[in-house]
Amino acid sequence: MADELPEIISVECLRVPLAKKTKPEEIDQKAEERALDRATKEVLKKTMREGTDTVWDRYERQQPPCKYCSEGISCQRCAMGPCRLMGGDRTRGVCGADADLMVARNLLDTIATGAASHSDHGREVVETLLKAARGEAKGYSVKDEEKMRRLAKEYGIDPGLSIDKAAEMLALAMLEEFGTIKGEMQMPKRAPDTNIALWKSAGILPRSIDREVVEAMHRVHMGVGMDYHGFLVHGVKTSMADGWGGSMMGTEISDVMFGTPTIQRSKVNLGVLKHDEVNISLHGHNPILSEMIVKVAALPEMVQAAKDVGANGINIVGLCCTGNELLMRKGIPQAGNHLDQELVITTGALEAMIVDYQCIFPTLSNTAACYHTKLFSTSPKAVITGGYYMEITPENAFEQSRRMVQAAIDNYPNRMKERVLIPDRPVEAMVGFSVEAIKNALGGSLKPLLDAVLSGKIRGCAGIVGCNNPHIKHDYGHVTLAKELIKRDVLCVETGCSSIACAKAGLLQPEAIDQAGKGLKEVCGSLGIPPVLHMGSCVDNSRILNLVAELARLANVRIDQLPVVGAAPEWYSPKAVAIGSYFVGSGVSVCLGPMPHIGGSANVVKMLTDDLEGAINAKFWVEANPKNAVALMYDHIETKRKALGI
Ligand code: XCC
Ligand code: SF4
């Protein structure tokens, strides 16, 4: 039965202004310039023919960007400004801030934003476990007891407790760490003691999650210091609270409630939508929502309801990181990554898009208004004008999910078949490489991986992570980097939109070993795994931290001594800046594609790309061309090998 939906404010379909509309003869060329993936290009061309506005069109209309903002030398932190540093006699803001301070302060703000976003997501996951353990959250429970017990032990919780009691105590212990007054957190201790000592002396060992974010907010206020070093060091510290705290909790407790990922197969690209089923895409980040929708959509009465309106079933597809979470744990097909989000709607085949938060274009309701798609927002933090707002809490998630899935089913007869374009041939991908799954594949420990690195069959590991960004041809950075690295026997581990870029390009199939160097081909071939491993969503970058921590312990070295490296070739998000910072803080140097807005301060650039190495043995590079980035990253791996004498 159809429920009443909440009222919506109707919004208009957003069209490209007539004067800017792409001419028919330019459509093919523009699609080639904008995107790499075949299915993406196909739908993008349809979208251009129809004149629906996309991120690429808005990006074009924003050109050229403001020079001062691009370099980080504009400030609107207080009402004495806004200020821009234009050179000549205008090299200081009204308060007296110079370029170093302005740039460092803006960067700290960005890192804190990213760390806060991931960690707030982590907090909601842990809160849901707490409510589940207390019997207050229908539909949620402990799925991986073994993992929950392992975590409980880490937090010093009595192993004799019942499953619910232990889960409750674990959730409380973790929630306490958001604002703990102990002055230290539990999970950074997973790193070797030698790393902890280094982080302490460098001033980047976090005290609590919220405290570092709040201190960052304090520091960016006008008149709180002048020394840019302190801002940057605190930025790294704040990011460490995310990587080894909020994000890590998000990952671990999602595993506890929804299952630790195991290796499985699925499909990706816009071709995963179906002509004869009710298509629902889940977009955002928090599996609390998406797991429940999947659960509800599988109920026999919902499937029957879909059949009653003439569909053959309900097809759930993922987008962005919540999609990665479902892909990892359930093998739910993934429609695309960040820059595909509008295109999923413009296929004309989507009955509902259900979102939580982060990386969701505020115009998605306008895109939906061009078709029959219904957009649902579910978090009080992320209400979208023009969408149906159906707040999700741990207590009501089951019921609300049922209402949204029903609304999608009711919308199926409204699909205009003549406007539908679903590309054919989705690409196969092998996914689900949690650290636990990698160990299982290796026979129980990471030792065989370490041995392959020591013997030189694998030269090292690269974590390729992060987003898409219209500054760069969609997916080109990720795919080029991964292809070039595996050719050089570097094992790639990937998360977020990066992993989906490579999945669409076929690099997540075992057959992709044919594109790898001899040593990597031999190792992955004998295990039947691809040379590029899907490790999950962006909070799951914490899995990469766990992986390197465990490898370092096994090898009896510090993390920063390992032949490992990171890259974010198409990053856009403040969360990606936080991730890059905690990789570097943890000892893994990172190559960024797009230049952060720091070019206005030579001192800040030098500290991040050079001086930092003296204090924490890792640093950033910025290299927009992925072919050049490969050279930097590979050299770095070889330098680390030499230093280890291997
Ligand atoms: Fe967002 Fe997480 Fe970036 Fe993708 S990779 S664009 S942050 S969805 Ni997380
Ligand atoms: Fe200008 Fe200083 Fe205020 Fe920023 S904090 S807006 S630089 S006066």
XYZ file of C-alpha atoms and ligand atoms in Angstrom:
663
model
C 0.000 0.000 0.000
C 1.234 3.457 -0.860
C 1.898 5.703 2.111
C 1.433 9.445 2.077
C 4.766 11.062 1.351
C 5.824 14.293 3.009
C 5.170 17.486 1.095
C 7.928 18.818 -1.086
C 8.875 22.222 -2.350
C 8.866 21.761 -6.086
C 12.055 22.741 -7.890
C 12.804 23.220 -11.560
C 14.706 20.961 -13.881
C 18.099 22.596 -14.233
C 19.004 23.082 -17.882
C 22.193 24.354 -19.471
C 21.559 28.006 -20.453
C 20.635 28.050 -24.125
C 23.643 30.125 -25.164
C 25.999 27.594 -23.552
C 24.318 24.445 -24.844
C 26.688 22.062 -26.578
C 26.220 21.960 -30.359
C 25.342 18.511 -31.751
C 28.637 18.304 -33.649
C 30.605 18.977 -30.463
C 28.924 16.420 -28.239
C 31.218 13.469 -29.037
C 34.334 15.534 -28.622
C 33.211 17.019 -25.323
C 32.289 13.603 -23.921
C 35.797 12.378 -24.826
C 37.359 15.338 -23.050
C 35.229 14.952 -19.961
C 35.251 11.231 -19.211
C 37.143 7.990 -19.714
C 34.548 5.304 -19.070
C 32.476 4.054 -22.019
C 29.171 3.829 -20.128
C 29.659 7.240 -18.522
C 30.344 8.816 -21.919
C 27.259 7.245 -23.439
C 24.921 8.694 -20.821
C 26.805 11.985 -20.746
C 26.140 12.397 -24.466
C 22.420 11.777 -23.937
C 22.467 14.331 -21.139
C 24.165 16.895 -23.395
C 21.663 16.230 -26.178
C 18.835 16.852 -23.743
C 20.553 19.937 -22.351
C 20.419 18.814 -18.706
C 22.911 20.710 -16.575
C 25.781 18.711 -15.067
C 28.801 19.286 -12.869
C 30.960 19.690 -15.987
C 28.737 22.483 -17.316
C 28.768 24.316 -14.015
C 32.532 23.853 -13.823
C 32.939 25.445 -17.243
C 30.801 28.414 -16.268
C 32.966 28.972 -13.170
C 36.082 29.521 -15.286
C 38.404 31.282 -14.824
C 38.582 30.769 -11.055
C 39.527 33.555 -8.643
C 43.308 33.734 -8.486
C 43.392 34.656 -4.800
C 41.098 31.860 -3.721
C 43.043 29.369 -5.852
C 46.224 30.284 -4.022
C 44.655 30.424 -0.584
C 45.359 34.120 -0.085
C 41.844 35.314 0.499
C 40.197 35.381 3.900
C 36.708 36.044 5.187
C 37.122 34.872 8.730
C 36.078 38.088 10.353
C 34.098 41.238 9.760
C 37.169 43.465 9.469
C 37.625 41.788 6.081
C 37.102 40.137 3.644
C 40.735 40.434 2.578
C 42.789 39.452 -0.445
C 46.569 39.643 -0.706
C 47.201 41.297 -4.020
C 50.884 42.118 -3.733
C 52.446 45.592 -3.815
C 51.355 47.402 -0.667
C 48.574 44.899 -0.039
C 50.450 41.916 1.388
C 48.562 41.775 4.689
C 44.922 41.463 5.683
C 43.279 44.144 7.806
C 44.303 42.281 10.976
C 47.868 41.927 9.721
C 47.751 38.302 8.560
C 50.355 37.545 5.906
C 50.227 34.937 3.154
C 51.797 32.166 5.266
C 49.227 32.584 7.996
C 46.278 32.910 5.633
C 47.205 29.809 3.664
C 48.010 27.690 6.722
C 44.824 28.771 8.462
C 42.678 27.994 5.437
C 44.320 24.589 5.097
C 43.783 23.747 8.764
C 40.131 24.678 8.323
C 39.875 22.278 5.356
C 41.514 19.403 7.237
C 39.267 19.919 10.257
C 36.195 19.930 8.000
C 37.211 16.618 6.467
C 38.132 15.016 9.786
C 34.866 16.186 11.345
C 32.790 14.756 8.482
C 34.285 11.287 8.601
C 34.366 11.184 12.372
C 30.766 12.343 12.734
C 29.764 9.506 10.417
C 31.823 7.148 12.615
C 30.040 8.439 15.698
C 26.607 7.717 14.198
C 27.667 4.163 13.415
C 28.855 3.595 16.994
C 25.676 5.186 18.388
C 23.643 2.759 16.324
C 25.577 -0.161 17.807
C 24.825 1.200 21.272
C 21.105 1.364 20.527
C 21.145 -2.048 18.875
C 22.848 -3.548 21.928
C 20.155 -2.018 24.122
C 17.394 -3.387 21.915
C 16.309 0.068 20.761
C 17.177 -0.215 17.067
C 14.957 -2.629 15.172
C 16.776 -4.334 12.334
C 20.321 -3.714 13.598
C 22.412 -6.247 15.495
C 25.905 -7.646 15.920
C 26.655 -9.651 12.811
C 30.357 -10.371 13.326
C 30.644 -11.403 16.957
C 34.241 -12.529 16.577
C 35.275 -9.065 15.446
C 33.212 -7.392 18.162
C 34.941 -9.552 20.799
C 38.344 -8.730 19.339
C 37.593 -5.000 19.570
C 36.149 -5.379 23.060
C 39.389 -7.033 24.150
C 41.381 -4.172 22.655
C 39.309 -1.778 24.777
C 39.859 -3.857 27.904
C 36.260 -5.066 28.167
C 35.527 -8.228 30.157
C 35.389 -11.180 27.700
C 32.872 -12.938 29.947
C 30.062 -10.478 29.167
C 27.053 -11.417 27.063
C 27.136 -10.359 23.431
C 24.763 -7.426 23.971
C 26.491 -6.247 27.122
C 29.939 -6.454 25.512
C 28.671 -4.547 22.448
C 27.143 -1.899 24.709
C 30.377 -1.470 26.668
C 32.407 -1.325 23.452
C 30.134 1.347 21.973
C 30.349 3.398 25.164
C 34.144 3.091 25.300
C 34.403 4.285 21.706
C 31.933 7.140 22.135
C 33.929 8.251 25.151
C 36.994 8.672 22.943
C 35.321 11.452 20.980
C 35.730 13.724 23.969
C 37.960 11.759 26.287
C 39.937 13.565 28.979
C 42.460 10.688 29.200
C 44.617 12.567 26.731
C 45.108 9.496 24.552
C 43.163 7.222 22.236
C 43.149 3.461 21.909
C 43.469 2.609 18.233
C 46.657 4.538 17.348
C 48.330 1.923 19.581
C 47.891 -0.537 16.728
C 50.938 1.123 15.164
C 54.424 -0.013 16.210
C 55.662 1.600 19.452
C 58.464 3.220 17.501
C 55.863 5.064 15.410
C 53.982 6.164 18.503
C 57.190 7.592 19.942
C 57.869 9.448 16.709
C 54.336 10.852 16.550
C 54.544 11.978 20.150
C 57.797 13.817 19.618
C 56.467 15.423 16.435
C 53.348 16.589 18.295
C 50.860 14.732 16.084
C 49.598 12.000 18.417
C 45.907 12.898 18.863
C 44.306 13.255 22.309
C 40.659 12.830 21.371
C 38.629 13.192 18.217
C 36.424 16.155 19.031
C 39.154 17.961 20.932
C 41.493 18.167 17.949
C 38.687 19.405 15.688
C 37.589 21.986 18.252
C 41.153 23.162 18.765
C 41.497 23.508 14.995
C 38.373 25.701 14.958
C 39.840 27.734 17.813
C 43.137 28.206 16.020
C 41.559 29.500 12.818
C 39.881 32.363 14.680
C 41.454 35.773 14.036
C 44.388 36.493 16.261
C 45.282 33.014 17.492
C 48.943 32.875 16.619
C 51.056 33.835 13.654
C 53.425 30.884 13.224
C 52.251 28.831 10.233
C 54.169 25.724 11.408
C 51.881 25.270 14.388
C 48.785 25.394 12.188
C 50.101 22.696 9.900
C 51.290 20.423 12.706
C 47.888 20.701 14.323
C 46.323 19.905 10.963
C 48.198 16.613 10.815
C 47.268 15.864 14.427
C 43.585 16.525 13.703
C 43.706 14.226 10.700
C 45.324 11.478 12.804
C 42.324 11.651 15.148
C 40.189 10.907 12.101
C 42.285 8.136 10.541
C 43.148 6.296 13.758
C 39.919 7.353 15.467
C 36.638 8.413 13.890
C 37.121 6.757 10.512
C 38.590 3.623 12.050
C 35.605 3.320 14.378
C 33.286 3.810 11.399
C 34.949 0.933 9.584
C 35.300 -1.443 12.519
C 31.796 -1.013 13.893
C 30.217 -1.186 10.434
C 31.988 -4.545 10.106
C 30.632 -5.576 13.492
C 27.037 -4.728 12.541
C 26.976 -5.557 8.842
C 29.722 -8.138 8.481
C 33.436 -7.982 7.742
C 33.873 -7.941 3.952
C 34.918 -11.110 2.187
C 36.118 -11.526 -1.372
C 33.242 -11.650 -3.841
C 32.249 -10.652 -7.351
C 29.970 -7.936 -8.559
C 29.406 -5.536 -11.435
C 29.992 -1.840 -12.012
C 29.131 1.084 -14.311
C 25.853 2.704 -15.350
C 24.893 -0.523 -17.108
C 23.922 -2.098 -13.770
C 20.534 -0.352 -13.985
C 17.775 -2.619 -15.249
C 15.042 -2.082 -17.820
C 12.545 -4.374 -16.178
C 13.080 -3.693 -12.474
C 12.450 -0.871 -10.026
C 15.824 0.897 -9.855
C 16.862 2.526 -6.589
C 20.262 4.114 -6.117
C 21.828 4.664 -2.714
C 24.164 7.602 -2.484
C 26.193 9.051 0.356
C 28.320 7.445 3.019
C 26.677 5.846 5.993
C 25.801 2.130 5.762
C 23.274 2.607 8.567
C 20.850 3.824 5.888
C 21.915 1.783 2.878
C 22.085 -1.568 4.674
C 18.527 -1.095 5.876
C 17.226 -0.221 2.410
C 18.843 -3.372 1.026
C 17.299 -5.424 3.793
C 13.829 -3.990 3.232
C 13.985 -4.275 -0.559
C 14.631 -8.007 -0.193
C 11.439 -8.605 1.825
C 9.082 -10.902 -0.111
C 6.192 -8.442 0.244
C 8.254 -5.646 -1.306
C 9.324 -7.841 -4.211
C 5.673 -8.800 -4.672
C 4.675 -5.127 -4.623
C 7.184 -4.500 -7.413
C 5.671 -7.347 -9.428
C 2.218 -5.902 -8.874
C 3.217 -2.758 -10.763
C 4.659 -4.772 -13.635
C 8.346 -4.876 -12.667
C 10.395 -8.052 -12.335
C 11.915 -7.045 -9.019
C 13.817 -4.343 -7.180
C 17.324 -3.455 -8.301
C 19.449 -1.643 -5.731
C 22.593 0.040 -7.030
C 25.281 1.975 -5.189
C 26.994 5.286 -5.738
C 30.047 6.814 -4.077
C 31.086 5.472 -0.690
C 27.856 4.064 0.666
C 27.873 2.091 -2.570
C 31.398 0.937 -1.771
C 30.200 -0.266 1.629
C 27.437 -2.352 0.010
C 29.725 -3.563 -2.749
C 32.316 -4.729 -0.205
C 29.939 -6.550 2.075
C 27.067 -7.660 -0.125
C 28.281 -7.541 -3.712
C 25.557 -4.967 -4.527
C 26.365 -3.594 -8.008
C 27.798 -0.084 -8.213
C 26.434 2.389 -10.758
C 29.389 4.729 -10.579
C 31.496 7.158 -8.637
C 31.309 10.841 -7.732
C 30.888 12.388 -11.182
C 28.386 9.717 -12.236
C 25.801 10.781 -9.649
C 23.738 12.977 -11.973
C 24.075 10.550 -14.848
C 22.396 7.762 -12.883
C 19.309 9.971 -12.883
C 19.652 11.131 -16.480
C 19.507 7.546 -17.756
C 15.781 8.094 -17.208
C 15.577 4.671 -15.561
C 15.874 5.562 -11.892
C 12.766 5.422 -9.709
C 14.410 6.733 -6.538
C 17.680 8.146 -5.298
C 18.051 7.850 -1.531
C 20.853 9.840 0.081
C 22.361 10.460 3.492
C 25.242 12.905 3.459
C 28.558 14.046 1.935
C 29.456 14.358 -1.747
C 25.814 14.814 -2.771
C 25.324 17.589 -5.290
C 22.830 20.090 -3.871
C 21.208 20.188 -7.320
C 20.279 16.502 -7.426
C 16.630 17.359 -6.807
C 16.787 19.658 -9.843
C 18.264 16.850 -11.911
C 15.559 14.526 -10.622
C 12.937 17.099 -11.649
C 13.981 16.620 -15.294
C 12.855 12.978 -15.082
C 10.443 10.902 -13.024
C 13.019 10.169 -10.294
C 12.079 10.790 -6.665
C 14.866 12.082 -4.446
C 14.854 11.293 -0.725
C 17.056 12.953 1.853
C 17.246 11.296 5.245
C 19.583 13.185 7.573
C 18.701 16.365 9.459
C 22.236 17.483 8.567
C 21.585 17.113 4.874
C 18.053 18.100 3.944
C 17.717 18.769 0.207
C 15.197 21.311 -1.019
C 13.033 19.711 -3.650
C 13.524 16.225 -2.248
C 11.258 14.238 0.062
C 12.652 14.433 3.563
C 12.323 11.148 5.450
C 14.461 11.340 8.561
C 16.214 8.117 9.477
C 17.111 7.242 13.059
C 18.301 3.892 14.420
C 14.829 3.523 15.960
C 12.727 4.237 12.849
C 15.062 3.144 10.028
C 13.167 -0.024 9.239
C 9.784 1.669 8.837
C 11.108 4.699 6.990
C 13.078 2.492 4.607
C 9.950 0.532 3.865
C 8.109 3.744 2.971
C 10.864 4.903 0.638
C 11.163 1.580 -1.157
C 7.367 1.505 -1.566
C 7.441 5.027 -3.019
C 10.053 3.893 -5.532
C 7.864 0.955 -6.526
C 4.845 3.232 -6.925
C 6.944 5.430 -9.190
C 7.857 2.631 -11.635
C 4.796 3.107 -13.893
C 5.851 6.748 -14.342
C 9.084 5.796 -16.115
C 9.037 7.200 -19.656
C 10.421 4.283 -21.646
C 11.188 6.417 -24.700
C 13.553 8.574 -22.607
C 15.527 5.695 -21.114
C 19.127 4.922 -21.965
C 20.897 2.183 -20.042
C 24.345 1.363 -21.408
C 24.999 -2.321 -21.952
C 27.852 -4.461 -20.606
C 28.487 -3.707 -16.951
C 32.046 -4.651 -15.981
C 32.853 -7.515 -13.615
C 34.840 -6.731 -10.484
C 36.294 -8.755 -7.624
C 35.783 -6.828 -4.404
C 35.803 -7.146 -0.623
C 39.478 -7.040 0.322
C 39.281 -6.191 4.010
C 42.533 -6.852 5.881
C 40.847 -9.967 7.262
C 39.956 -11.133 3.726
C 43.485 -10.465 2.464
C 44.900 -12.498 5.337
C 42.474 -15.324 4.637
C 43.497 -15.367 0.990
C 47.121 -15.574 2.095
C 46.492 -18.477 4.442
C 45.999 -16.635 7.719
C 48.707 -13.986 7.923
C 50.252 -11.127 5.972
C 53.607 -12.906 6.026
C 53.401 -14.137 2.393
C 52.725 -10.556 1.260
C 55.683 -9.297 3.243
C 57.863 -12.074 1.802
C 56.825 -11.132 -1.730
C 57.844 -7.548 -0.995
C 61.154 -8.608 0.581
C 61.983 -10.874 -2.345
C 61.219 -8.039 -4.759
C 58.485 -9.859 -6.674
C 56.293 -7.052 -5.423
C 58.293 -3.828 -5.257
C 55.885 -2.170 -2.837
C 52.288 -1.119 -2.278
C 50.425 1.988 -3.381
C 47.190 3.212 -1.826
C 45.299 5.045 -4.559
C 42.332 6.815 -3.020
C 39.911 9.696 -3.230
C 37.453 11.350 -5.475
C 36.745 12.606 -8.961
C 37.142 16.269 -9.778
C 36.040 18.033 -12.981
C 39.489 19.659 -13.079
C 40.660 16.304 -14.457
C 39.149 14.008 -17.074
C 36.853 11.729 -15.093
C 38.675 8.540 -13.916
C 41.735 9.221 -16.089
C 44.054 9.965 -13.147
C 43.112 6.863 -11.164
C 43.203 4.455 -14.067
C 46.457 5.744 -15.551
C 48.210 5.670 -12.204
C 47.047 2.156 -11.362
C 47.948 0.770 -14.792
C 51.430 2.253 -14.687
C 52.079 1.085 -11.138
C 50.997 -2.518 -11.595
C 53.180 -2.646 -14.705
C 56.080 -1.864 -12.373
C 55.122 -4.637 -9.917
C 53.532 -2.299 -7.396
C 50.449 -3.803 -5.738
C 47.630 -1.222 -5.642
C 45.073 -1.034 -2.856
C 42.168 1.306 -3.461
C 39.188 2.869 -1.754
C 36.439 5.355 -2.508
C 35.785 6.673 -5.963
C 39.257 5.617 -7.034
C 38.414 1.948 -6.689
C 35.265 2.412 -8.771
C 37.223 4.201 -11.503
C 39.544 1.202 -11.727
C 36.673 -1.259 -11.469
C 35.002 0.352 -14.492
C 38.291 0.000 -16.359
C 38.407 -3.721 -15.593
C 41.394 -3.533 -13.259
C 39.548 -5.246 -10.404
C 39.292 -8.510 -12.329
C 41.782 -11.340 -11.787
C 42.421 -11.233 -15.562
C 43.950 -7.771 -15.121
C 47.158 -9.510 -14.005
C 47.973 -9.661 -17.711
C 48.629 -5.921 -17.455
C 50.908 -6.365 -14.434
C 54.667 -6.855 -14.275
C 56.117 -10.359 -14.051
C 56.484 -10.555 -10.258
C 53.108 -9.075 -9.387
C 51.469 -11.249 -12.034
C 52.997 -14.336 -10.466
C 51.915 -13.472 -6.913
C 48.352 -12.371 -7.762
C 47.993 -15.104 -10.371
C 48.785 -17.847 -7.862
C 46.135 -16.439 -5.514
C 43.575 -15.764 -8.235
C 43.211 -12.122 -7.206
C 43.468 -8.884 -9.206
C 46.549 -6.631 -9.039
C 44.330 -3.792 -7.780
C 42.526 -4.588 -4.535
C 39.256 -2.954 -3.534
C 39.470 -2.075 0.167
C 36.198 -0.186 0.475
C 34.909 3.300 1.143
C 36.784 6.382 2.294
C 36.416 5.685 6.015
C 37.963 2.354 5.013
C 41.244 4.110 4.378
C 41.619 3.096 8.004
C 41.905 -0.457 6.637
C 45.002 0.699 4.769
C 46.385 2.103 8.043
C 45.752 -1.255 9.704
C 47.401 -3.046 6.796
C 50.598 -0.995 6.934
C 50.673 -1.107 10.747
C 50.503 -4.878 10.670
C 53.099 -5.149 7.891
C 55.444 -2.867 9.833
C 55.041 -4.927 13.007
C 55.741 -8.122 11.074
C 58.831 -6.639 9.479
C 59.893 -5.100 12.771
C 60.222 -1.621 11.298
C 58.288 1.644 11.487
C 55.470 2.313 9.016
C 57.509 5.103 7.452
C 60.273 2.625 6.574
C 58.017 0.442 4.413
C 58.125 0.688 0.600
C 54.588 2.056 0.460
C 53.142 5.232 -0.963
C 49.760 6.957 -1.360
C 48.052 8.969 -4.071
C 44.865 10.965 -4.567
C 45.036 11.783 -8.278
C 41.543 13.293 -8.623
C 40.750 14.458 -5.090
C 38.254 17.245 -4.479
C 36.953 16.864 -0.927
C 38.137 18.212 2.432
C 37.839 14.614 3.610
C 40.496 13.691 1.060
C 42.797 16.366 2.493
C 42.317 14.839 5.935
C 43.039 11.370 4.516
C 46.181 12.569 2.751
C 47.293 14.237 5.971
C 46.852 11.154 8.130
C 48.639 9.008 5.553
C 51.564 11.437 5.682
C 51.299 11.721 9.477
C 51.408 7.924 9.697
C 54.531 7.782 7.534
C 53.129 7.176 4.044
C 54.065 9.906 1.551
C 51.232 11.039 -0.706
C 51.087 12.357 -4.245
C 48.159 14.705 -4.881
C 46.787 15.374 -8.359
C 44.981 18.712 -8.089
C 46.971 21.437 -6.314
C 45.488 22.373 -2.940
C 44.811 26.088 -2.449
C 48.207 26.777 -0.912
C 50.243 28.216 -3.767
C 50.179 31.705 -2.239
C 52.653 30.729 0.460
C 56.031 29.392 -0.625
C 56.756 28.574 3.013
C 53.676 26.410 3.475
C 54.341 24.628 0.182
C 57.930 23.979 1.248
C 56.928 22.666 4.640
C 54.416 20.195 3.199
C 56.507 19.016 0.272
C 59.907 19.056 1.937
C 60.467 20.051 5.602
C 57.816 17.714 6.981
C 60.003 14.798 5.973
C 62.575 15.801 8.590
C 60.022 15.492 11.378
C 57.777 12.582 10.360
C 59.636 10.870 7.495
C 56.885 11.489 4.975
C 55.682 14.345 2.803
C 53.396 15.428 -0.022
C 54.055 15.806 -3.708
C 51.705 17.577 -6.074
C 51.687 16.301 -9.637
C 48.702 16.769 -11.910
C 49.997 14.480 -14.666
C 49.589 10.864 -13.507
C 52.417 9.682 -15.758
C 54.838 11.953 -13.914
C 53.283 10.995 -10.584
C 54.128 7.337 -11.246
C 57.804 8.191 -11.580
C 57.825 10.036 -8.245
C 55.981 7.271 -6.458
C 58.056 4.465 -7.905
C 61.314 6.233 -7.069
C 60.099 6.664 -3.534
C 59.365 2.943 -3.220
C 62.823 2.079 -4.535
C 64.459 4.546 -2.133
C 62.662 2.933 0.799
C 63.741 -0.504 -0.407
C 67.338 0.582 -0.601
C 67.226 2.022 2.912
C 65.934 -1.323 4.181
C 68.664 -3.154 2.281
C 66.217 -5.141 0.146
Fe 33.212 11.636 -2.046
Fe 33.214 9.064 -0.610
Fe 35.660 11.559 -2.573
Fe 34.105 9.836 -3.618
S 36.019 9.451 -2.741
S 34.038 11.915 -3.964
S 34.922 12.006 -0.670
S 32.410 9.615 -2.346
Ni 35.224 9.140 -0.593
Fe 40.974 39.930 7.014
Fe 42.326 39.097 9.161
Fe 39.652 39.167 9.226
Fe 40.898 37.409 7.685
S 40.961 37.460 9.896
S 39.149 38.632 7.110
S 42.738 38.513 7.051
S 41.049 40.890 8.995
